[in-house]
XYZ file of C-alpha atoms in Angstrom:
482
model
C -31.937 -83.500 35.494
C -30.061 -82.983 38.784
C -30.699 -80.142 41.234
C -27.979 -78.801 43.522
C -27.575 -75.874 45.905
C -24.811 -73.355 45.306
C -23.313 -71.095 47.975
C -21.710 -67.817 46.813
C -20.450 -65.352 49.421
C -23.306 -65.146 51.968
C -25.988 -66.191 49.503
C -27.306 -69.711 48.897
C -29.129 -70.602 45.664
C -31.183 -73.822 46.237
C -32.429 -76.165 43.533
C -30.187 -75.058 40.694
C -30.761 -77.464 37.821
C -27.901 -79.212 36.023
C -28.507 -80.616 32.555
C -25.866 -83.365 32.497
C -26.275 -83.678 28.730
C -24.703 -80.209 28.379
C -21.097 -79.252 29.282
C -20.451 -77.512 32.629
C -20.043 -74.176 30.788
C -23.854 -74.077 30.370
C -24.232 -74.551 34.153
C -21.814 -71.660 34.697
C -23.928 -69.459 32.429
C -26.946 -70.255 34.629
C -24.957 -69.142 37.672
C -23.946 -65.948 35.821
C -27.636 -65.105 35.461
C -28.115 -65.639 39.205
C -24.966 -63.978 40.561
C -23.545 -61.690 37.880
C -20.193 -63.516 38.063
C -18.902 -64.158 34.509
C -18.109 -67.839 33.728
C -14.400 -67.110 33.309
C -14.231 -65.767 36.891
C -16.183 -68.640 38.507
C -14.296 -71.125 40.677
C -16.638 -74.053 41.572
C -15.331 -76.766 43.933
C -16.145 -80.353 42.899
C -14.627 -83.746 43.495
C -11.048 -83.683 42.231
C -10.660 -79.874 42.213
C -12.202 -77.006 40.188
C -15.034 -77.499 37.714
C -13.729 -77.131 34.167
C -15.843 -75.845 31.280
C -15.532 -79.046 29.243
C -15.524 -81.643 32.062
C -17.672 -84.812 31.856
C -20.470 -84.803 34.441
C -20.448 -88.623 34.541
C -16.911 -88.709 35.960
C -17.511 -85.942 38.551
C -19.999 -87.947 40.674
C -22.350 -85.057 41.344
C -25.382 -86.237 43.373
C -28.947 -84.953 43.741
C -29.185 -82.152 46.355
C -25.395 -81.812 46.629
C -24.068 -78.558 48.096
C -21.519 -76.763 45.913
C -19.428 -73.676 46.683
C -18.551 -70.969 44.147
C -16.007 -68.135 44.391
C -15.629 -65.109 42.102
C -16.440 -61.395 41.822
C -19.451 -60.131 39.949
C -19.353 -57.534 37.130
C -20.150 -53.988 38.185
C -23.800 -53.294 37.560
C -24.108 -50.964 34.622
C -26.202 -47.974 35.597
C -28.633 -46.490 33.171
C -27.330 -43.147 31.870
C -28.614 -40.190 33.839
C -29.138 -38.327 30.594
C -30.113 -39.778 27.265
C -28.193 -39.004 24.054
C -28.317 -35.328 23.098
C -28.309 -34.446 19.414
C -26.551 -31.303 18.175
C -29.785 -29.747 16.948
C -31.206 -30.072 20.497
C -28.335 -28.092 22.062
C -28.638 -24.359 22.780
C -27.297 -22.358 19.803
C -24.205 -21.145 21.709
C -23.230 -24.769 22.468
C -23.913 -25.727 18.855
C -21.385 -23.071 17.753
C -18.732 -24.651 20.022
C -19.548 -28.166 18.788
C -19.521 -27.033 15.165
C -16.087 -25.391 15.489
C -16.914 -22.200 13.606
C -19.341 -19.287 13.746
C -22.194 -18.392 11.413
C -22.153 -17.024 7.888
C -23.709 -13.733 6.736
C -26.566 -13.347 4.292
C -25.783 -11.338 1.168
C -28.191 -8.386 1.223
C -27.508 -7.480 -2.407
C -23.871 -7.087 -3.514
C -22.699 -6.983 0.136
C -20.072 -9.726 -0.132
C -17.383 -7.004 0.216
C -18.860 -6.114 3.624
C -19.478 -9.724 4.734
C -15.905 -10.821 3.996
C -14.467 -7.786 5.827
C -16.620 -8.476 8.901
C -15.682 -12.187 8.986
C -11.939 -11.416 8.885
C -12.076 -8.772 11.626
C -14.466 -10.920 13.690
C -11.652 -13.487 14.005
C -9.595 -11.070 16.184
C -10.456 -11.944 19.829
C -8.835 -8.767 21.215
C -11.058 -6.634 18.992
C -14.151 -8.554 20.132
C -13.083 -8.019 23.747
C -12.657 -4.271 23.220
C -16.052 -4.051 21.526
C -17.762 -5.987 24.334
C -16.555 -3.288 26.748
C -17.778 -0.472 24.507
C -20.388 1.604 26.401
C -23.933 2.036 25.131
C -23.741 5.738 25.976
C -21.985 7.913 23.368
C -18.947 9.885 24.563
C -19.034 13.636 24.095
C -16.093 13.755 21.662
C -17.508 11.125 19.242
C -19.992 11.811 16.451
C -23.323 9.961 16.489
C -22.811 7.872 13.318
C -19.400 6.601 14.509
C -20.987 5.566 17.803
C -23.844 3.839 15.960
C -21.466 1.939 13.639
C -19.296 0.792 16.559
C -22.356 -0.390 18.500
C -23.690 -2.169 15.385
C -20.313 -3.914 14.948
C -20.425 -5.057 18.573
C -23.954 -6.437 18.193
C -23.130 -8.175 14.895
C -20.027 -9.823 16.395
C -22.121 -11.048 19.351
C -24.773 -12.429 17.027
C -22.170 -14.297 14.962
C -20.736 -15.884 18.115
C -24.121 -17.125 19.316
C -25.660 -18.359 16.071
C -25.139 -21.398 13.863
C -27.684 -20.191 11.343
C -26.732 -17.436 8.885
C -27.101 -13.898 10.213
C -28.663 -11.012 8.272
C -26.435 -7.953 8.989
C -29.225 -5.482 8.217
C -28.622 -3.020 11.070
C -24.853 -2.953 10.460
C -25.348 -2.354 6.738
C -27.813 0.484 7.325
C -25.445 2.267 9.725
C -22.430 1.670 7.448
C -24.252 3.416 4.585
C -25.268 6.240 6.877
C -21.681 6.781 8.048
C -20.136 6.266 4.594
C -22.688 7.132 1.861
C -20.428 5.765 -0.915
C -21.472 2.240 0.159
C -25.069 3.150 -0.649
C -24.513 3.831 -4.367
C -27.313 2.559 -6.610
C -27.279 1.444 -10.234
C -30.650 0.790 -11.871
C -32.200 0.627 -8.407
C -29.731 -2.030 -7.161
C -26.969 -1.454 -4.610
C -23.574 -1.567 -6.332
C -20.628 -3.809 -5.498
C -17.958 -1.949 -3.513
C -14.243 -2.304 -2.767
C -13.632 -4.559 0.280
C -10.346 -2.800 1.079
C -12.161 0.528 1.313
C -14.761 -1.013 3.633
C -11.967 -2.544 5.782
C -10.098 0.779 6.006
C -13.178 2.874 6.824
C -14.387 0.457 9.488
C -10.991 0.386 11.206
C -10.797 4.178 11.055
C -14.179 4.443 12.802
C -13.154 1.921 15.461
C -9.904 3.833 16.023
C -11.990 6.899 16.873
C -14.464 5.136 19.140
C -12.389 2.487 20.940
C -10.278 5.005 22.840
C -9.891 4.537 26.572
C -9.924 7.628 28.823
C -8.274 5.574 31.572
C -4.499 6.103 31.851
C -4.072 2.485 33.005
C -5.334 1.166 29.657
C -4.003 1.593 26.143
C -5.714 4.749 24.836
C -6.014 3.487 21.250
C -6.956 -0.202 20.982
C -7.268 -0.227 17.179
C -3.833 1.317 16.694
C -2.371 -1.131 19.193
C -3.851 -4.102 17.350
C -3.426 -3.011 13.724
C -1.314 0.171 13.624
C 2.084 0.078 11.879
C 4.503 2.939 12.540
C 6.645 3.815 9.524
C 9.693 6.047 9.567
C 10.642 7.444 6.149
C 13.657 9.113 4.577
C 12.580 11.622 1.920
C 15.441 12.581 -0.419
C 15.651 14.858 -3.479
C 18.522 13.781 -5.713
C 18.403 17.007 -7.701
C 18.738 19.428 -4.778
C 20.278 17.144 -2.152
C 17.514 17.990 0.325
C 16.732 15.287 2.856
C 14.189 14.970 5.647
C 12.566 12.274 7.758
C 8.941 11.762 8.675
C 6.918 9.350 10.789
C 3.421 8.097 10.058
C 1.005 5.444 11.326
C -0.793 3.187 8.822
C -3.126 0.201 9.143
C -1.695 -1.927 6.346
C 1.413 -2.576 4.270
C 1.057 -2.427 0.497
C 2.268 -5.210 -1.779
C 2.933 -3.512 -5.112
C 2.666 -5.817 -8.115
C 4.841 -5.497 -11.215
C 6.533 -7.803 -13.717
C 9.394 -8.324 -11.256
C 7.170 -9.299 -8.306
C 6.507 -13.012 -7.818
C 6.353 -13.165 -4.021
C 4.830 -11.086 -1.228
C 8.285 -10.273 0.154
C 9.294 -8.627 -3.136
C 6.022 -6.721 -3.369
C 6.374 -5.341 0.178
C 9.901 -4.168 -0.658
C 8.527 -2.264 -3.650
C 5.679 -0.883 -1.544
C 8.054 0.710 0.956
C 9.655 2.815 -1.813
C 7.859 5.512 -3.749
C 8.402 8.685 -5.764
C 6.513 11.886 -5.069
C 6.509 15.321 -6.580
C 6.449 18.328 -4.262
C 7.780 21.864 -3.981
C 11.520 22.178 -3.335
C 12.410 25.235 -1.169
C 16.001 25.343 -2.458
C 15.068 24.984 -6.151
C 12.000 27.216 -5.939
C 9.912 24.781 -7.991
C 8.510 21.269 -7.954
C 10.956 18.354 -7.885
C 10.930 14.589 -7.631
C 11.619 13.123 -4.178
C 12.373 9.483 -3.343
C 10.629 8.214 -0.222
C 12.104 5.108 1.449
C 10.221 3.735 4.463
C 10.865 1.087 7.096
C 8.828 -0.248 9.997
C 9.567 1.357 13.354
C 6.839 -0.325 15.439
C 4.814 -3.486 14.841
C 1.179 -4.392 15.567
C -0.333 -7.590 16.911
C -2.143 -8.119 13.613
C -0.322 -7.207 10.423
C -2.552 -6.445 7.447
C -1.183 -6.662 3.905
C -3.059 -5.332 0.888
C -2.211 -6.615 -2.579
C -2.458 -3.559 -4.840
C -4.317 -5.387 -7.613
C -6.614 -2.583 -8.789
C -5.746 0.556 -10.734
C -7.772 3.173 -12.561
C -8.018 2.488 -16.283
C -8.778 5.720 -18.138
C -9.847 4.013 -21.371
C -12.713 2.136 -19.693
C -13.147 4.656 -16.846
C -13.132 1.949 -14.166
C -10.844 0.052 -11.816
C -8.980 -2.705 -13.655
C -7.394 -5.714 -11.995
C -3.835 -7.098 -12.090
C -4.221 -10.880 -12.311
C -0.511 -11.706 -11.857
C 0.251 -14.569 -9.485
C 1.961 -13.401 -6.279
C 2.783 -16.128 -3.752
C 2.420 -15.456 -0.032
C 3.554 -17.593 2.949
C 1.731 -19.077 5.937
C 4.513 -17.577 8.063
C 5.805 -14.064 7.328
C 9.016 -12.591 8.730
C 9.192 -8.778 8.425
C 12.583 -8.341 10.127
C 14.196 -7.156 6.876
C 11.690 -4.297 6.600
C 12.309 -2.964 10.127
C 14.364 0.038 11.232
C 17.703 -0.521 12.992
C 16.169 0.472 16.348
C 13.334 -2.018 16.005
C 15.682 -4.781 14.847
C 17.663 -4.386 18.057
C 14.478 -4.763 20.118
C 13.517 -7.897 18.165
C 16.854 -9.708 18.548
C 16.316 -11.103 22.073
C 12.746 -12.434 21.564
C 13.766 -13.871 18.178
C 16.574 -15.768 19.903
C 14.068 -17.120 22.444
C 11.872 -18.250 19.559
C 14.777 -20.003 17.854
C 15.671 -21.773 21.114
C 12.066 -22.875 21.650
C 11.819 -24.206 18.109
C 15.152 -25.955 18.609
C 13.835 -27.686 21.729
C 10.720 -28.812 19.889
C 12.916 -30.238 17.154
C 14.905 -32.163 19.762
C 17.873 -29.831 19.660
C 19.625 -28.209 22.602
C 19.107 -24.518 23.226
C 22.039 -22.304 22.355
C 24.665 -22.675 25.079
C 26.296 -19.441 26.174
C 30.044 -19.686 26.621
C 32.290 -17.344 28.556
C 33.646 -16.043 25.268
C 30.219 -14.661 24.352
C 30.009 -12.050 27.120
C 29.792 -9.232 24.617
C 26.880 -10.925 22.956
C 25.169 -11.491 26.322
C 25.547 -7.824 27.151
C 24.061 -6.903 23.800
C 21.011 -9.095 24.438
C 20.476 -7.568 27.889
C 20.622 -4.080 26.388
C 18.078 -5.179 23.826
C 15.651 -6.486 26.431
C 15.635 -3.235 28.382
C 14.208 -0.796 25.844
C 11.931 -3.492 24.455
C 10.310 -3.996 27.838
C 9.970 -0.261 28.321
C 8.087 0.058 25.047
C 5.863 -2.827 26.079
C 4.950 -1.450 29.486
C 4.291 2.059 28.285
C 0.537 2.642 28.304
C 0.691 4.648 25.088
C 3.265 2.457 23.363
C 3.211 3.058 19.620
C 4.837 -0.292 19.062
C 1.606 -2.019 20.013
C 3.425 -4.641 22.007
C 0.928 -4.676 24.874
C -2.148 -6.854 24.404
C -5.578 -5.408 24.909
C -6.103 -8.080 27.520
C -3.539 -6.320 29.717
C -0.858 -8.986 29.313
C 2.565 -7.673 28.358
C 4.544 -9.429 25.677
C 7.404 -9.057 23.234
C 6.991 -9.347 19.486
C 9.404 -11.266 17.273
C 8.685 -9.825 13.830
C 7.340 -13.236 12.806
C 3.664 -13.565 11.896
C 1.271 -16.445 11.143
C -1.465 -16.171 8.522
C -4.944 -16.124 10.128
C -7.231 -14.636 7.453
C -7.341 -14.045 3.697
C -9.890 -11.900 1.882
C -10.088 -12.877 -1.780
C -11.651 -11.406 -4.904
C -12.893 -13.256 -7.953
C -13.496 -11.251 -11.120
C -11.881 -8.571 -13.270
C -12.933 -5.364 -11.486
C -13.024 -4.174 -7.871
C -16.556 -2.905 -8.382
C -17.838 -6.258 -9.642
C -17.022 -9.928 -9.069
C -17.253 -11.659 -5.701
C -15.440 -11.349 -2.324
C -14.916 -14.258 0.100
C -13.235 -14.556 3.540
C -11.002 -17.510 4.469
C -10.496 -17.543 8.244
C -8.383 -19.733 10.540
C -10.317 -20.932 13.599
C -8.929 -21.313 17.126
C -8.825 -25.086 16.478
C -6.387 -24.477 13.602
C -8.930 -25.411 10.929
C -9.687 -23.057 8.045
C -13.219 -22.031 7.075
C -14.197 -20.390 3.784
C -16.985 -17.876 4.483
C -18.789 -17.506 1.165
C -21.518 -15.183 2.474
C -24.018 -17.419 4.331
C -22.177 -20.650 3.486
C -19.209 -21.639 5.742
C -17.105 -24.355 4.055
C -14.161 -26.226 5.739
C -10.890 -25.969 3.778
C -7.425 -27.511 3.990
C -4.529 -25.275 5.024
C -2.460 -26.279 1.992
C -5.195 -24.870 -0.269
C -5.107 -21.416 1.365
C -1.777 -20.391 -0.174
C -3.058 -21.426 -3.612
C -5.232 -18.284 -3.667
C -2.298 -16.376 -5.129
C -3.732 -15.317 -8.487
C -2.797 -15.966 -12.071
C -6.313 -16.558 -13.416
C -9.987 -15.857 -12.851
C -10.228 -17.889 -9.634
C -10.309 -16.330 -6.137
C -7.060 -14.478 -5.417
C -5.745 -12.850 -2.252
C -6.593 -9.163 -1.943
C -5.978 -8.706 1.808
C -3.975 -10.993 4.110
C -4.043 -10.697 7.894
C -1.173 -12.132 9.957
C -1.041 -12.626 13.736
C 2.185 -11.884 15.637
C 4.166 -14.534 17.415
C 4.893 -13.023 20.827
C 6.380 -14.039 24.187
C 5.018 -12.983 27.580
C 7.341 -10.674 29.508
C-alpha cells in the first residue's frame, strides 16, 4: 500500500493511501471524500500526463511519499433546508383552500340542497363577494331589518366558505332566510320541506338588490342590477284592435321555454322572449289578446338562464317536471336576441374579439383598406355611445365592473355555473351546483361533498331522463377594458 501527498488549490493532503490492486478510479473516489471534487472533474498529474480511471499503477511508476497535484472544482455544498416538508393538513385553513383549488361544501340541514346549490353558484361571482365585503355592519335607514340581516348573513357565509376546507353548516343564513321569506320554513310532518331553488335564487338576489345600493355618486348605485340585471324592451301589439305600445323592464334572468319544438337553449330563449297576455283594450272596451315580443336592450356581467321545467299540474295539485332534453353550450352568444341599438354598441368590441381570436389562431387581424372608410366611420360611431354607457355611473347596461374598471361587453358569454335538479317535482328530488373555479376546473358541490368534474361532462346535464338536469345556468360576459 503506497502513501502519497496530494496538493489541491492551497490545501495539501498528506499520507493518502493508494491501493495499487484497485484501478485509479478508486483513488479518485478517496480524493472526492477529501475535497468534494467529483472523479469526472479531477485532473491528477502523473508521469506521462493525466491519471486515467483505468490506468495500470505498475506502469505509472508512482513512488512512496510522492507529491501529486490535482485540479478541479468541488460540488456546491448542499445546504440543509431551512424548513422541513410541510403537509397540507399542517397549513392554515386559508392556505389549504388555495392548495386544494376549491372552497368548502355546505352541510344539508334537512332538505336545504336548494339553498346550498344557490349559495355555491352565487358565491362563485367575485364582484358580488367584493360588494358584500364592503357592506356595512350598521343598517341603513331605508332598509328593513330582515333584509339587512340576510345580507350580513350572506357576507359571513361567503367569508366562511373562502376560509374553510371543511364543510360549513349555514345555520345562521338559513335561520335569517326563513325569517325574511317564511315560505322556506314550511313543515310537513315536523320536517322542513324541499323548496324551489329558482325561487330561493330570485328572492336572495332581490334582497341583495335592495341592500347593496351605494349612496356615493362615484359608484354604481345598484351593484346587483349591474351584475345580473337584464333590460328588456318589448313591443306589445293587439292584432284585433291594431293597438301597439312599448314598455321597458329589468329582469334578473332569461327564460328558456321548453316545448316539443325546443331542442337547444337558443330555441328556448327565442320562445321565452315571446308571450301572449290578456288585458283590457281601451279601443274595444273589453279584454283582448296581446302579443308581447321582447329583446335585450342592456346586458349584465353575469347572464342567468332559467329552464322552465316545472308547471302546475291540477290533477295532482303539485308542480310537475318537463324531462325533455335541451342542450346548452359552454359559450353562449345572445347577439340575435338584442335590440338594434344594443347590436350597434356590440359591433366594435365583437370585431376586437374576432381579431384577438384570429391572432391566437395564427391568423392576421382584419386589415382595413382605404375602400372601407364607411365601415371605419361606422365602428367609430359605435364606440362612442358604447363608452358613454360604460362610464355612466347609473348605466343600465351594466357594462361597468363593480371593481371600478370600465369595459365593453361583446354579447358573448362563457358558462361558469350550472344548478341542476334530479327528480320529478320541484318540491322534491335533489339540487346540486356545478361551479367553474378560477383555475378552469369544474367542481360538483353535492351539499358537503365537493367532487372534481370534467368540463365535457357539464354539458351532458341537459335532461332526457331521471339524472341531474340543468335548471339554472349562469354565464359570465366576455368583455374588453376601455
